[in-house]
Each structure stands twice: as structure tokens, then as C-alpha cells.
mmCIF file of C-alpha atoms and ligand atoms in Angstrom:
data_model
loop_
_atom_site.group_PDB
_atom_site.id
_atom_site.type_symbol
_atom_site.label_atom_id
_atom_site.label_comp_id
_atom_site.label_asym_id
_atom_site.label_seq_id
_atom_site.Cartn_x
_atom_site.Cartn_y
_atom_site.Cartn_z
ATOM 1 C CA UNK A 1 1.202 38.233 19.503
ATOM 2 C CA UNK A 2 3.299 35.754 17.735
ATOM 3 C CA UNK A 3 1.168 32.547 16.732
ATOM 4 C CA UNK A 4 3.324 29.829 17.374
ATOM 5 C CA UNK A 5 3.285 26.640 15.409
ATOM 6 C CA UNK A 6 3.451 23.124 16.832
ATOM 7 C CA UNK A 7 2.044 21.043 14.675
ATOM 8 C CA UNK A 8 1.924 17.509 15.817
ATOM 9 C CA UNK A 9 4.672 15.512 14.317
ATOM 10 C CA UNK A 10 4.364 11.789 13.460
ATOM 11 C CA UNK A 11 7.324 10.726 15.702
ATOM 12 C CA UNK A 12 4.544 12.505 18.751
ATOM 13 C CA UNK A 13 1.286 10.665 17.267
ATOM 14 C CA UNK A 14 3.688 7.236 17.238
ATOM 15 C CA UNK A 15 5.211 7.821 20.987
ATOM 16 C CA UNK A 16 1.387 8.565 21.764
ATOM 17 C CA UNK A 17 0.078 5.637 20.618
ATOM 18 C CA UNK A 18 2.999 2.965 21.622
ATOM 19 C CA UNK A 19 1.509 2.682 25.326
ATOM 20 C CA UNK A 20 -1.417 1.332 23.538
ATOM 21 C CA UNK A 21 0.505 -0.931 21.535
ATOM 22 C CA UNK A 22 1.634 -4.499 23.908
ATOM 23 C CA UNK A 23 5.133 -4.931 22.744
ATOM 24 C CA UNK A 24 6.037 -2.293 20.898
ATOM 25 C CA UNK A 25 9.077 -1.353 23.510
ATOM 26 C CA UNK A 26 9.766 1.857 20.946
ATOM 27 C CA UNK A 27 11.007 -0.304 18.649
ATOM 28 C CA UNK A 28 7.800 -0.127 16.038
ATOM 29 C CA UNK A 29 8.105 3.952 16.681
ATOM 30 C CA UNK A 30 11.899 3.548 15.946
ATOM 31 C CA UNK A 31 11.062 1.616 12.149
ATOM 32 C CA UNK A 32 8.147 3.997 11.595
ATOM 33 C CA UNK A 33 10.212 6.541 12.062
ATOM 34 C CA UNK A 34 13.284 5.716 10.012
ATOM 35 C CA UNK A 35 10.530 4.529 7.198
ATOM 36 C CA UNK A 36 9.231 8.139 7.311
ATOM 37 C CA UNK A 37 13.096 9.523 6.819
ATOM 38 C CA UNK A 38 13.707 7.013 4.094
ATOM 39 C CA UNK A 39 10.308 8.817 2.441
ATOM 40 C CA UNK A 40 11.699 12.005 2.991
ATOM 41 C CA UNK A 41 15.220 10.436 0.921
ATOM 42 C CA UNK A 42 13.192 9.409 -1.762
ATOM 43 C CA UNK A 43 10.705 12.680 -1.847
ATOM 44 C CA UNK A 44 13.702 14.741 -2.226
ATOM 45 C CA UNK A 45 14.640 12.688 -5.439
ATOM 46 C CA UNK A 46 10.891 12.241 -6.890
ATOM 47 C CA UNK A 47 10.331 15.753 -6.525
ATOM 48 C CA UNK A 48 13.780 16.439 -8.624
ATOM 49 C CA UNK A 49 12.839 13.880 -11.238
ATOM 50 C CA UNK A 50 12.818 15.876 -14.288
ATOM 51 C CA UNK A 51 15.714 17.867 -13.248
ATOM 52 C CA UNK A 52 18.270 15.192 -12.772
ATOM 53 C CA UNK A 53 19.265 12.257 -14.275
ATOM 54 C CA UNK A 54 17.633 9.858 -12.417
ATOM 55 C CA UNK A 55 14.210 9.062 -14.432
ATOM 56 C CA UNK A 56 14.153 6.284 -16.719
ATOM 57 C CA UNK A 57 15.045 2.648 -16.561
ATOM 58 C CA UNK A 58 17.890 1.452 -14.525
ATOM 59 C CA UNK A 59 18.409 -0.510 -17.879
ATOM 60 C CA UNK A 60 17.908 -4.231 -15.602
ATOM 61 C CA UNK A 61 14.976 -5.747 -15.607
ATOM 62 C CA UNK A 62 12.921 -6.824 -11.858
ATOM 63 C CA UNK A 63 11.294 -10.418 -10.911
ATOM 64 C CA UNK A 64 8.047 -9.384 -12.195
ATOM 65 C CA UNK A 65 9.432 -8.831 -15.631
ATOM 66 C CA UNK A 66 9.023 -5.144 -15.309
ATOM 67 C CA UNK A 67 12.016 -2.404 -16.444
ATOM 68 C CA UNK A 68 13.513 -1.240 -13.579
ATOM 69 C CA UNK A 69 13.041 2.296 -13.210
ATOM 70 C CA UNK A 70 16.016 4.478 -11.997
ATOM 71 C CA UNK A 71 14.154 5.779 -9.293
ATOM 72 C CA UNK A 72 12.705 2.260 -8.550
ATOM 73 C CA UNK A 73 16.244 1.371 -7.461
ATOM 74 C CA UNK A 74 17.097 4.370 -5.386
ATOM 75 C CA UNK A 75 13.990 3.995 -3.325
ATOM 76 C CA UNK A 76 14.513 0.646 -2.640
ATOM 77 C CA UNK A 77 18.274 1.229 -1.491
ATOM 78 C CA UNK A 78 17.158 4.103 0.440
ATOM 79 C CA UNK A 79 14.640 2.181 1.845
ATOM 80 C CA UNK A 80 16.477 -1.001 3.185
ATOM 81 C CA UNK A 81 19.846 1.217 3.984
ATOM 82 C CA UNK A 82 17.308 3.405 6.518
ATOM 83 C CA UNK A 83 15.697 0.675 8.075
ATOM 84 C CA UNK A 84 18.814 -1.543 7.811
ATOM 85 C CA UNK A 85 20.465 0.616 10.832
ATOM 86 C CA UNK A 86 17.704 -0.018 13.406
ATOM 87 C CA UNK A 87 18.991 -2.946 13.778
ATOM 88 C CA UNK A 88 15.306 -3.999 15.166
ATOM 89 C CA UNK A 89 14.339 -5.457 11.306
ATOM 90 C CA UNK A 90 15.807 -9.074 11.092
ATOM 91 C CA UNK A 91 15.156 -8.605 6.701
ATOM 92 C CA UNK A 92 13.092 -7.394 4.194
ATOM 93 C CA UNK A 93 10.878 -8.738 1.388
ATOM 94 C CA UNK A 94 11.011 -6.207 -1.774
ATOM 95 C CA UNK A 95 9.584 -6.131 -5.055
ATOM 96 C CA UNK A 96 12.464 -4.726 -6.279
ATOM 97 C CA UNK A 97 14.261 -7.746 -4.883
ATOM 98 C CA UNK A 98 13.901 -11.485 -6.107
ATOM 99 C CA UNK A 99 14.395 -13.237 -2.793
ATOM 100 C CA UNK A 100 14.143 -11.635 0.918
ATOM 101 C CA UNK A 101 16.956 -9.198 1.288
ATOM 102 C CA UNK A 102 18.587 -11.229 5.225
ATOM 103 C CA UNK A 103 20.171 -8.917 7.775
ATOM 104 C CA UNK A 104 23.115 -11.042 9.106
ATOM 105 C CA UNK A 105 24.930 -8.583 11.379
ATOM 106 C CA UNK A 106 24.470 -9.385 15.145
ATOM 107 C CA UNK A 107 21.869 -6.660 16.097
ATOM 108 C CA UNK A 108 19.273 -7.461 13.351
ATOM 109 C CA UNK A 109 19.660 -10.701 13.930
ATOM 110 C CA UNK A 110 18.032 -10.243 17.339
ATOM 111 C CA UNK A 111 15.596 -8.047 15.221
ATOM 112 C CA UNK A 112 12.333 -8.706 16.323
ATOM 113 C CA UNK A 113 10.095 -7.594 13.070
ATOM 114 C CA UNK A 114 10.360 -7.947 9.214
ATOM 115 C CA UNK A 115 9.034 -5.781 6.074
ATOM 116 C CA UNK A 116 7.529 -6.242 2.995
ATOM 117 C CA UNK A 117 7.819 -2.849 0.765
ATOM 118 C CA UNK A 118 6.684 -1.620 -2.974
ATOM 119 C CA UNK A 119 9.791 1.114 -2.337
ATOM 120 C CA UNK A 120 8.436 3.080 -5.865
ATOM 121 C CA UNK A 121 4.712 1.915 -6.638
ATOM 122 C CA UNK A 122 3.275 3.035 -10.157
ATOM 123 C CA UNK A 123 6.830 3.860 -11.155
ATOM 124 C CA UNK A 124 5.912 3.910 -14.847
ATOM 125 C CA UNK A 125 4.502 7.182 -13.966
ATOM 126 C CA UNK A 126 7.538 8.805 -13.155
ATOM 127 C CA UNK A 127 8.714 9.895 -16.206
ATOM 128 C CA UNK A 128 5.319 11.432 -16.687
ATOM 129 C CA UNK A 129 5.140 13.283 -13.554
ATOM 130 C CA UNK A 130 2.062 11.132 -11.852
ATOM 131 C CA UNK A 131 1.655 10.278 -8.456
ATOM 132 C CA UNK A 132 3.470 7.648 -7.397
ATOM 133 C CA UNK A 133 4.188 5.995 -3.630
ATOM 134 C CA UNK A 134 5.632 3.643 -1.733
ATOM 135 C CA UNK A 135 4.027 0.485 0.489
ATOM 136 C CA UNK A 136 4.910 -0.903 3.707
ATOM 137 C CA UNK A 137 4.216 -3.582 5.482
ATOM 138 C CA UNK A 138 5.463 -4.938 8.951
ATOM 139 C CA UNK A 139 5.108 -8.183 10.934
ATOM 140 C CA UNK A 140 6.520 -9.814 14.019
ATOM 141 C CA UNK A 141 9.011 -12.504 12.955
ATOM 142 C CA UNK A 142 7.544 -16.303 13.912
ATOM 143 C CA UNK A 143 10.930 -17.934 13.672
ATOM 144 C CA UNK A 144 13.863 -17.597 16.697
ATOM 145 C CA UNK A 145 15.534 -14.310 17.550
ATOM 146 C CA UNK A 146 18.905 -14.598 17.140
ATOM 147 C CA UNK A 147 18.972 -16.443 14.258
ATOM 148 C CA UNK A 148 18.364 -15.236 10.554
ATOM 149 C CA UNK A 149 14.912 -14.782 9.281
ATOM 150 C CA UNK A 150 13.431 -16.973 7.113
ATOM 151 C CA UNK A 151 10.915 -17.339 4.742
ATOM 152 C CA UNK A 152 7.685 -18.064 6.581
ATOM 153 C CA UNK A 153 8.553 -14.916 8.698
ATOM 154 C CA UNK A 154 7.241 -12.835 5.652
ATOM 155 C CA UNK A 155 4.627 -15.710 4.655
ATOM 156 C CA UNK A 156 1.869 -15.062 7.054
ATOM 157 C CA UNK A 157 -1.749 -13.955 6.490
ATOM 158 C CA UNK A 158 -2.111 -9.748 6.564
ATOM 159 C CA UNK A 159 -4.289 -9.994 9.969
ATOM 160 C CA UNK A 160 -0.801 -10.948 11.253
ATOM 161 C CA UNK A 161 0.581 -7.261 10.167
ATOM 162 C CA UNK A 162 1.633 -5.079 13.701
ATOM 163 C CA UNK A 163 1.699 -1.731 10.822
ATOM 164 C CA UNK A 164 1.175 -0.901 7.635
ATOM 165 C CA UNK A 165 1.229 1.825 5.158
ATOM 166 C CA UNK A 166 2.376 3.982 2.350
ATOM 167 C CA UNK A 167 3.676 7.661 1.252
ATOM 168 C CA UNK A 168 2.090 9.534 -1.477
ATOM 169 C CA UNK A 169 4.888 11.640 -3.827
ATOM 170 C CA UNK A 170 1.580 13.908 -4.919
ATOM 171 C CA UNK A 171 1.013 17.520 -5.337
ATOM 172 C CA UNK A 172 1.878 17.419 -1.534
ATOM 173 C CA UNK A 173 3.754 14.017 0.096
ATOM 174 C CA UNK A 174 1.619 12.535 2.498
ATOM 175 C CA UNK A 175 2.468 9.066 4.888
ATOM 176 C CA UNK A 176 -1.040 7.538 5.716
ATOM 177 C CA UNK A 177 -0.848 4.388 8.200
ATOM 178 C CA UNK A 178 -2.273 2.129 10.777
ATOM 179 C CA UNK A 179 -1.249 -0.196 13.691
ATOM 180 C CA UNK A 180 -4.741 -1.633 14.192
ATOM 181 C CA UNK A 181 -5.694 1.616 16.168
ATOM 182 C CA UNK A 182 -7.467 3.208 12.950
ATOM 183 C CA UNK A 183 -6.046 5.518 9.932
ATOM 184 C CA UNK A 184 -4.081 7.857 10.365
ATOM 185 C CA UNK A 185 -2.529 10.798 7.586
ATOM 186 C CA UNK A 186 0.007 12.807 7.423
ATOM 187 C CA UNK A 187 1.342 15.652 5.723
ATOM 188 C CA UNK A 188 5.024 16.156 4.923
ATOM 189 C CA UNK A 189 5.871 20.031 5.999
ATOM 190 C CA UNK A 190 9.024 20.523 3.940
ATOM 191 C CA UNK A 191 10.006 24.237 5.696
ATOM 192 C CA UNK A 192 10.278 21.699 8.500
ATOM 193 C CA UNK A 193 11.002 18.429 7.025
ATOM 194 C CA UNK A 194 8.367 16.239 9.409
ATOM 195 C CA UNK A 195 5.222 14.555 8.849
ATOM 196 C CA UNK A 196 2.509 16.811 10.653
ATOM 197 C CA UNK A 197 -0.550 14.821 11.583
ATOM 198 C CA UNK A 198 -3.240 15.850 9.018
ATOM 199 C CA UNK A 199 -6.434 13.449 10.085
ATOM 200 C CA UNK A 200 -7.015 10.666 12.671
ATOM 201 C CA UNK A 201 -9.353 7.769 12.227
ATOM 202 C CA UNK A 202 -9.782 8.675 8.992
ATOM 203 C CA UNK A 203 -13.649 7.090 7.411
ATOM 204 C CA UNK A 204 -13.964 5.980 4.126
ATOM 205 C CA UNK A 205 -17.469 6.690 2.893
ATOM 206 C CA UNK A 206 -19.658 4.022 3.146
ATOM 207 C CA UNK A 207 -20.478 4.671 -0.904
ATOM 208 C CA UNK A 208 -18.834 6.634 -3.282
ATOM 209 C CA UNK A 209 -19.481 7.533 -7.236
ATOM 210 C CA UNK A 210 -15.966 6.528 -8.288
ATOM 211 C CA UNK A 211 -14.961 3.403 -9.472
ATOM 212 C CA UNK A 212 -11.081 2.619 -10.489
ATOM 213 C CA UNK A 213 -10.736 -0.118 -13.210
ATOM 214 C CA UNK A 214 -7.951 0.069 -16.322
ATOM 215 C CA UNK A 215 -11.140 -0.761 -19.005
ATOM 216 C CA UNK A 216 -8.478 -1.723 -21.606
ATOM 217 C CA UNK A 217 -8.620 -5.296 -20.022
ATOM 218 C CA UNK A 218 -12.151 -5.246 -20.349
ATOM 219 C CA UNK A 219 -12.873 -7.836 -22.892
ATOM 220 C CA UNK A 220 -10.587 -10.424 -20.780
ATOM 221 C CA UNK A 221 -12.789 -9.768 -17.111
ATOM 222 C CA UNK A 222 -15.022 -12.294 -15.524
ATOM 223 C CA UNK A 223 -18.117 -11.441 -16.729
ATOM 224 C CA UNK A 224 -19.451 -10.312 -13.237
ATOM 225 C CA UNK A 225 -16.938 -7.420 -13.480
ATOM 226 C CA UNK A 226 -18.306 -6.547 -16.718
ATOM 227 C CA UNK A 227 -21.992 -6.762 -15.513
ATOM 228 C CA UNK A 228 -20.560 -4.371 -12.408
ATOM 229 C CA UNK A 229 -19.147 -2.093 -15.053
ATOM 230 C CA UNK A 230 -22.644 -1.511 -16.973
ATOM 231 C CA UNK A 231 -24.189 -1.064 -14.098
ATOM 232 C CA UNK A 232 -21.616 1.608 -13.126
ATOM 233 C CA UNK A 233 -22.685 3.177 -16.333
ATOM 234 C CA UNK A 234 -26.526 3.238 -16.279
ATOM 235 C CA UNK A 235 -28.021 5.770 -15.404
ATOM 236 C CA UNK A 236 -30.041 5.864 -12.012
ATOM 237 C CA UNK A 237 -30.637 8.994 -9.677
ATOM 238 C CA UNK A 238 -31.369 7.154 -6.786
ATOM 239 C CA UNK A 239 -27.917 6.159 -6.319
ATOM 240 C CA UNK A 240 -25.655 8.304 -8.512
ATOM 241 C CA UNK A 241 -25.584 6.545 -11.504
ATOM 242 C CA UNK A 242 -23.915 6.917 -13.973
ATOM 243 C CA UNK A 243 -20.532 6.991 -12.035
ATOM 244 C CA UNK A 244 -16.991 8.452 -12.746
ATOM 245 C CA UNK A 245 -14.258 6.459 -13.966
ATOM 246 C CA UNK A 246 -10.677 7.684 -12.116
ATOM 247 C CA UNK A 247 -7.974 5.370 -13.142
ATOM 248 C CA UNK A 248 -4.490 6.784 -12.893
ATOM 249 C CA UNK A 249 -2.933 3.510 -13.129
ATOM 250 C CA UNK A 250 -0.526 4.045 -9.928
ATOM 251 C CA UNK A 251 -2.376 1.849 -6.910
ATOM 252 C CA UNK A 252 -1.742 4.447 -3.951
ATOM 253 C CA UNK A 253 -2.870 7.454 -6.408
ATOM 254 C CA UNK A 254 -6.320 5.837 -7.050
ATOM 255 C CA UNK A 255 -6.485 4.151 -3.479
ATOM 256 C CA UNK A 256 -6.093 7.228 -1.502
ATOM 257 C CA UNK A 257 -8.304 9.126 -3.639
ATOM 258 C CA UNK A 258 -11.297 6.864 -2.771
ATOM 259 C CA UNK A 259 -10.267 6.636 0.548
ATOM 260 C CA UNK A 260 -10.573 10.282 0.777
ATOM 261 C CA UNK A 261 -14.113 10.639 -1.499
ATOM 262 C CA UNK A 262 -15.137 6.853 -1.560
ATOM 263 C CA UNK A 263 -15.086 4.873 -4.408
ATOM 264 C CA UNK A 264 -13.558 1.479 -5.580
ATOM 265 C CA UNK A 265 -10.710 0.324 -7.303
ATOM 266 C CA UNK A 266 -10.780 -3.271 -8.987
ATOM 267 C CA UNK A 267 -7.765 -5.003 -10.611
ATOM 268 C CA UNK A 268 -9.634 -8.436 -11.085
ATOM 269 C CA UNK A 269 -8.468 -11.844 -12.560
ATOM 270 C CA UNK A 270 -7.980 -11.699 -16.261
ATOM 271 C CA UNK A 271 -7.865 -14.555 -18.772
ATOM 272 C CA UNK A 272 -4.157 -13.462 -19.037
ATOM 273 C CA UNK A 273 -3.979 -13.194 -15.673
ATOM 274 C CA UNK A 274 -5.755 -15.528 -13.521
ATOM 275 C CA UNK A 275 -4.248 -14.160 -10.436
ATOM 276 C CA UNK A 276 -4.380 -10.867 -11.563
ATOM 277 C CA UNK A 277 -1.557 -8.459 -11.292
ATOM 278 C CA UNK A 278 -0.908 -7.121 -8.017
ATOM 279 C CA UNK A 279 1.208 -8.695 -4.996
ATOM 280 C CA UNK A 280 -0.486 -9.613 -2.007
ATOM 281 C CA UNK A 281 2.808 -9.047 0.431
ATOM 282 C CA UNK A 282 3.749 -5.527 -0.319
ATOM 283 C CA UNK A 283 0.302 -4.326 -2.255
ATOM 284 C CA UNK A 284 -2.798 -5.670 -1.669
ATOM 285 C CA UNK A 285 -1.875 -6.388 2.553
ATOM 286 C CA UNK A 286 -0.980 -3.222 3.807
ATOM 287 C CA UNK A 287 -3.734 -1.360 1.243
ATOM 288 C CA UNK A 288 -6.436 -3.385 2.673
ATOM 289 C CA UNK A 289 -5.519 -3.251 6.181
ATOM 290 C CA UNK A 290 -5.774 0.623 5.868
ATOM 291 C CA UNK A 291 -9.162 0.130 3.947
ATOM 292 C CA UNK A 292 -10.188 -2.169 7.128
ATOM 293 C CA UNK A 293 -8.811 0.392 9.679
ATOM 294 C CA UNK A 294 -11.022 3.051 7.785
ATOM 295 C CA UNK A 295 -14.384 1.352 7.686
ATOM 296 C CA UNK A 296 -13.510 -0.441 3.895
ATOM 297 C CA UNK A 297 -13.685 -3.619 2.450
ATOM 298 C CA UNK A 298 -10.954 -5.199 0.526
ATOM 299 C CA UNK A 299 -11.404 -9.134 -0.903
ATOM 300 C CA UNK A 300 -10.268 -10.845 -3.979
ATOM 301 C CA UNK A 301 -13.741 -10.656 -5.511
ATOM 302 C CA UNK A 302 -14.548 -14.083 -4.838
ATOM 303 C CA UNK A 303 -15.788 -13.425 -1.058
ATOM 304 C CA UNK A 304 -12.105 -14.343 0.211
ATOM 305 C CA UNK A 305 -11.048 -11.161 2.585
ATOM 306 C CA UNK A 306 -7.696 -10.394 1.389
ATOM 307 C CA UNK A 307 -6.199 -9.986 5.086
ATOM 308 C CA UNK A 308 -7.252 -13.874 5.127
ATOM 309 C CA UNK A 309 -5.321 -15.187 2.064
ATOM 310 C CA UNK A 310 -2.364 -17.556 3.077
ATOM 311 C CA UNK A 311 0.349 -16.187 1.342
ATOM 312 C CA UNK A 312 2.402 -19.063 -0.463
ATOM 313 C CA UNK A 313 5.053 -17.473 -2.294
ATOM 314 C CA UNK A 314 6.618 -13.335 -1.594
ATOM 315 C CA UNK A 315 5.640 -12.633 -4.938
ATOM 316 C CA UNK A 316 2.379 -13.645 -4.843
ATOM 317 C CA UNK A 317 -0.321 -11.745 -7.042
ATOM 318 C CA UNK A 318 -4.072 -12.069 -5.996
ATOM 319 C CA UNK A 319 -7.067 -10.511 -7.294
ATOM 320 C CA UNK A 320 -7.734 -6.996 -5.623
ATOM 321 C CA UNK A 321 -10.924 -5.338 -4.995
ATOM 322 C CA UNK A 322 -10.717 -2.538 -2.252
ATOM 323 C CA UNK A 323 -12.553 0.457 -1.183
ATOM 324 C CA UNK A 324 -15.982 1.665 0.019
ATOM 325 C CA UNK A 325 -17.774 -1.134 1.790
ATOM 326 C CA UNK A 326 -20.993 -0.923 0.164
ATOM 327 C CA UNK A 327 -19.236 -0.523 -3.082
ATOM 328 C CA UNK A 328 -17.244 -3.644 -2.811
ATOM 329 C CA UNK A 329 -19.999 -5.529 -2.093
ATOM 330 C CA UNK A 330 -21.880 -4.916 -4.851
ATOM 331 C CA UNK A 331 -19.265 -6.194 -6.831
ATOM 332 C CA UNK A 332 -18.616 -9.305 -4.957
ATOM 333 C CA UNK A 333 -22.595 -9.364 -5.470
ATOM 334 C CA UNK A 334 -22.073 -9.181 -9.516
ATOM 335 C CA UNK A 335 -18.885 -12.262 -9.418
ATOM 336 C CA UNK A 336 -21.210 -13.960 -7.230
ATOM 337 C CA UNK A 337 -23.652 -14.910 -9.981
ATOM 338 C CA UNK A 338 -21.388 -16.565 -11.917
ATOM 339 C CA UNK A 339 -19.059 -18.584 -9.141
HETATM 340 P P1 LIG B 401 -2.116 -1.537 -15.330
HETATM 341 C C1 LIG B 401 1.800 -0.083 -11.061
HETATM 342 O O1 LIG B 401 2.653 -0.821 -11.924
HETATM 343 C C2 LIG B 401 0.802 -1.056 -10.480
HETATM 344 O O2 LIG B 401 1.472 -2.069 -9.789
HETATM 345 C C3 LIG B 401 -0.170 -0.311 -9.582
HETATM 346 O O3 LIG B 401 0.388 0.813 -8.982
HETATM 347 C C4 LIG B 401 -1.285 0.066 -10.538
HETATM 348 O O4 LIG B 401 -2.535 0.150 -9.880
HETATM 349 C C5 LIG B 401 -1.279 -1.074 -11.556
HETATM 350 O O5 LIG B 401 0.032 -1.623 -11.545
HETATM 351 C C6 LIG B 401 -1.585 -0.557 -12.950
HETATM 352 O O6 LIG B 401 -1.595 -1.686 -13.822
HETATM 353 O O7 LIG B 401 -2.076 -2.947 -15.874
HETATM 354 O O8 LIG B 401 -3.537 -0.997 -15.258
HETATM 355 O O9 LIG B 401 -1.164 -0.581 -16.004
#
């Protein structure tokens, strides 16, 4: 007897769960699904990295000061090119991109959603063959149909997201996302080239024994992440202690290892820094709505949810403390004794 093989694709799970979703009209299963074919554009290259001439900077340098990666700039073309012909996205906020990236032609201009994408997070890694991935982000447009998009379309809080998500390039490619209805993962097939669904309503553990901080900063932390540090570090049986340290330095590596095992990953305020270092639109928004979806926590460490924060500017960068509940409340426990 032949077994046959029908593995549930991720264009199915979407067209199953757009009844339950009030105006998605197909349209939100029509961007998730060219996002997913952009990841498949930029797998193909990723995967080829060492073999072609495409690692590297791009020799031009990005808003946030940061060298340009080759790959950086192929993902991010690949990205808004895909998406671009829906015709339901009215524009795009990038990293990649100093100001939001305006669809003027007449069907996106009707476009009733925009994005805010990391098209190549952790790209550093590249050249060292680390896992790296890209983050998505989607919200209804406030301003008029028809018209272009502007600003405050991408400026709203990251309750106001309608999906969110990212890909993983890792030892396998996996596309893990949410539209309010819980977490959902998927793993790229490539004798097939589709996403087949891997795990529903995906739980984060309550607690985990991994915590995700790049100690190099350490002398320039708030003291209560210090304090949460040593007490990471002593040792106590009755919950786990001492714990591991995972830090891969490329945010959807280390997020959706805790996710998987539980754990937490910090990138606090620094003198340096007082805002930290990641962005709120197209990081820390779409990561913590997943976290939420899954049972997690994700604030700035001062007791301010992150899905909460007002964004003011598409570059924003806000402190970032996501992962197991219980775990990142005991560190907003730790900053709290010194607020
Ligand atoms: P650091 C990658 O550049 C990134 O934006 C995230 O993917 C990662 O978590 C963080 O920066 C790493 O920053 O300062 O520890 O190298």
C-alpha cells in the first residue's frame, strides 16, 4: 500500500483559519502567502551563501549605522517586490529602508494593510553560517483607502497588529506566526517547496533554565539586570539554578529557541544605549505578539508591555525583555527595586 503524503500546507492552515478572521476577505491569506514565497526567495540564497558571491557587505551603510550586508539587500528587495504585487499592501516600513517604502500604483493604493519587516535579522551572522531570519509585521491602515499611506499607518501600538511573524534560515527553515488565534510553526519541505504545518498553539513553558543576554555589555546594565544575572548564576536545586547562558546574538535564533524549551532573552537599556538596541516596529512587535500568542511575556523591563508602547518614530528602539512568563517576571521583579 502506497502511504500517501498530504501534509498540511500553510496556504490550507491560512484558508482554515480566515473564516475566523472578520475582514480578512483572503486578502491577509493572499500577503501571508506571498511573504512565505518571498522566504522561500531568500532561503534559496541563504542556503547558497558560501557558494556564491552574495555574502558580505553591500559596501552602503543602513539608517541604523549598520554595514549593509549583501544578503541584507536581496531580502529586502525580494521581500517588498513579492508583496509589492498583491496589490492589497498600501507600503512598507523596512529596516533596510530609511523612510516607509509608498506603493503609488492604483491597486495598492486601495491596499487595505501595511508591513513593517527585519527582511535579514542577525545578518552579521551570515558570513559565519548562523541562524539568521526575517520579521514581519502587519496592520490595517488607519488613514483613507485610496489615497497613499502615511506615516501613522505604521505608528500604532503592536495590539493593533492583524499578523505577525518570522522565518528561521536554520538547520531546517521554519515560518512561525500568529493572527491572534495562537502560534503556529511551520516547516519548509524543500522536495516540495511549501511550508507544512509542524505545531499549532504552540506553549512556551511557563519557566525555563535558559537565559539569553550578550554579557559583554554587562558592566553598562541597570543594576537590576545585573542582580538578575547573579541570581541566574547561583546555585539553587529547587529551581534549576545555576542556569545556561545561550546567546547567539541573532534575535529569532535565541527567541525561537526559548520559545521551543523556555527561557528568556534580555537586550536591556545600556548607559550607551538608553533605549537599548532593538526596534520596536519590525523586532520587538511581532516577537512579542508571538510570545503573547504562546503563553509569554514580553515588556521593556520597566513593567511597560511592549504590545502597549506608542510607537513615535519607525525606527524606534525600546528595551526588550521576552520569553517565559515566570521568567520575565522575575526580572521585571529585579529592575523593580531600583525604579
Ligand atoms: P549584539 C542583530 O543585529 C540584532 O538586531 C538581533 O538579531 C540580535 O539579537 C542583536 O542585534 C545582537 O546584538 O549587540 O548583542 O551583537
Amino acid at each position: 500500500m502506497v502511504q500517501s503524503y498530504h501534509p498540511q500546507t500553510l496556504n490550507e492552515i491560512i484558508i482554515q483559519n480566515q473564516s475566523a478572521f472578520p475582514y480578512a476577505k483572503g486578502e491577509l491569506s493572499q500577503l501571508l502567502s506571498h511573504i512565505a514565497v518571498a522566504a522561500k526567495i531568500v532561503n534559496k540564497k541563504v542556503n547558497k551563501a558560501g557558494l556564491v558571491d552574495i555574502t558580505g557587505a553591500a559596501d552602503n551603510v543602513n539608517i541604523q549605522g549598520e554595514n549593509q550586508q549583501k544578503l541584507d539587500v536581496f531580502a529586502n528587495n525580494a521581500f517588498i517586490q513579492s508583496i509589492k504585487a498583491t496589490g492589497i499592501l498600501g507600503g512598507i516600513a523596512s529596516e533596510e529602508d530609511d523612510e516607509i517604502v509608498i506603493f503609488d500604483d492604483d491597486l495598492s493604493l486601495n491596499g487595505k494593510y501595511v508591513l513593517c519587516i527585519d527582511p535579514l535579522d542577525g545578518s552579521s551572522n551570515i558570513d559565519v553560517n548562523v541562524s539568521v531570519g526575517s520579521i514581519f509585521s502587519i496592520y490595517r491602515r488607519i488613514s483613507t483607502p485610496g489615497t497613499k499611506v502615511e506615516i501613522g499607518d505604521f505608528l500604532q501600538e503592536g495590539t493593533k497588529q492583524v499578523a505577525a511573524g518570522y522565518i528561521i534560515y536554520g538547520s531546517s527553515t521554519m515560518l512561525v506566526y500568529t493572527t491572534g488565534l495562537g502560534t503556529t510553526s511551520f516547516t519548509l519541505d524543500p522536495s516540495i517547496g511549501e511550508f507544512c504545518l509542524t505545531e499549532k498553539f504552540m506553549e512556551s513553558p511557563k519557566d525555563g533554565v535558559v537565559y539569553s543576554i550578550n554579557e559583554g555589555n554587562y558592566v553598562k546594565f541597570p543594576q537590576g539586570i545585573k542582580d538578575y544575572i547573579k541570581y541566574c548564576q547561583e546555585v539553587d536545586k529547587d529551581t534549576n539554578r545555576p542556569y545556561s547562558s545561550r546567546y547567539i546574538g541573532s534575535l529569532v535564533a535565541d527567541f525561537h529557541r526559548n520559545l521551543m524549551k523556555g527561557g528568556v532573552f534580555i537586550y536591556p537599556k545600556t548607559l550607551s544605549n538608553p533605549s537599548g538596541k532593538l526596534r520596536l516596529l519590525y523586532e520587538c512587535n511581532p516577537i512579542a505578539f508571538l510570545a503573547e500568542q504562546a503563553g509569554g511575556l514580553a515588556t521593556d523591563g520597566e513593567g511597560n508591555r511592549i504590545l502597549e508602547i506608542k510607537p513615535t518614530n519607525i525606527h524606534q528602539r525600546v528595551p526588550f525583555v521576552v520569553g517565559s512568563k515566570n521568567m520575565v517576571l522575575k526580572v521585571e521583579e529585579f529592575m523593580k527595586k531600583y525604579k
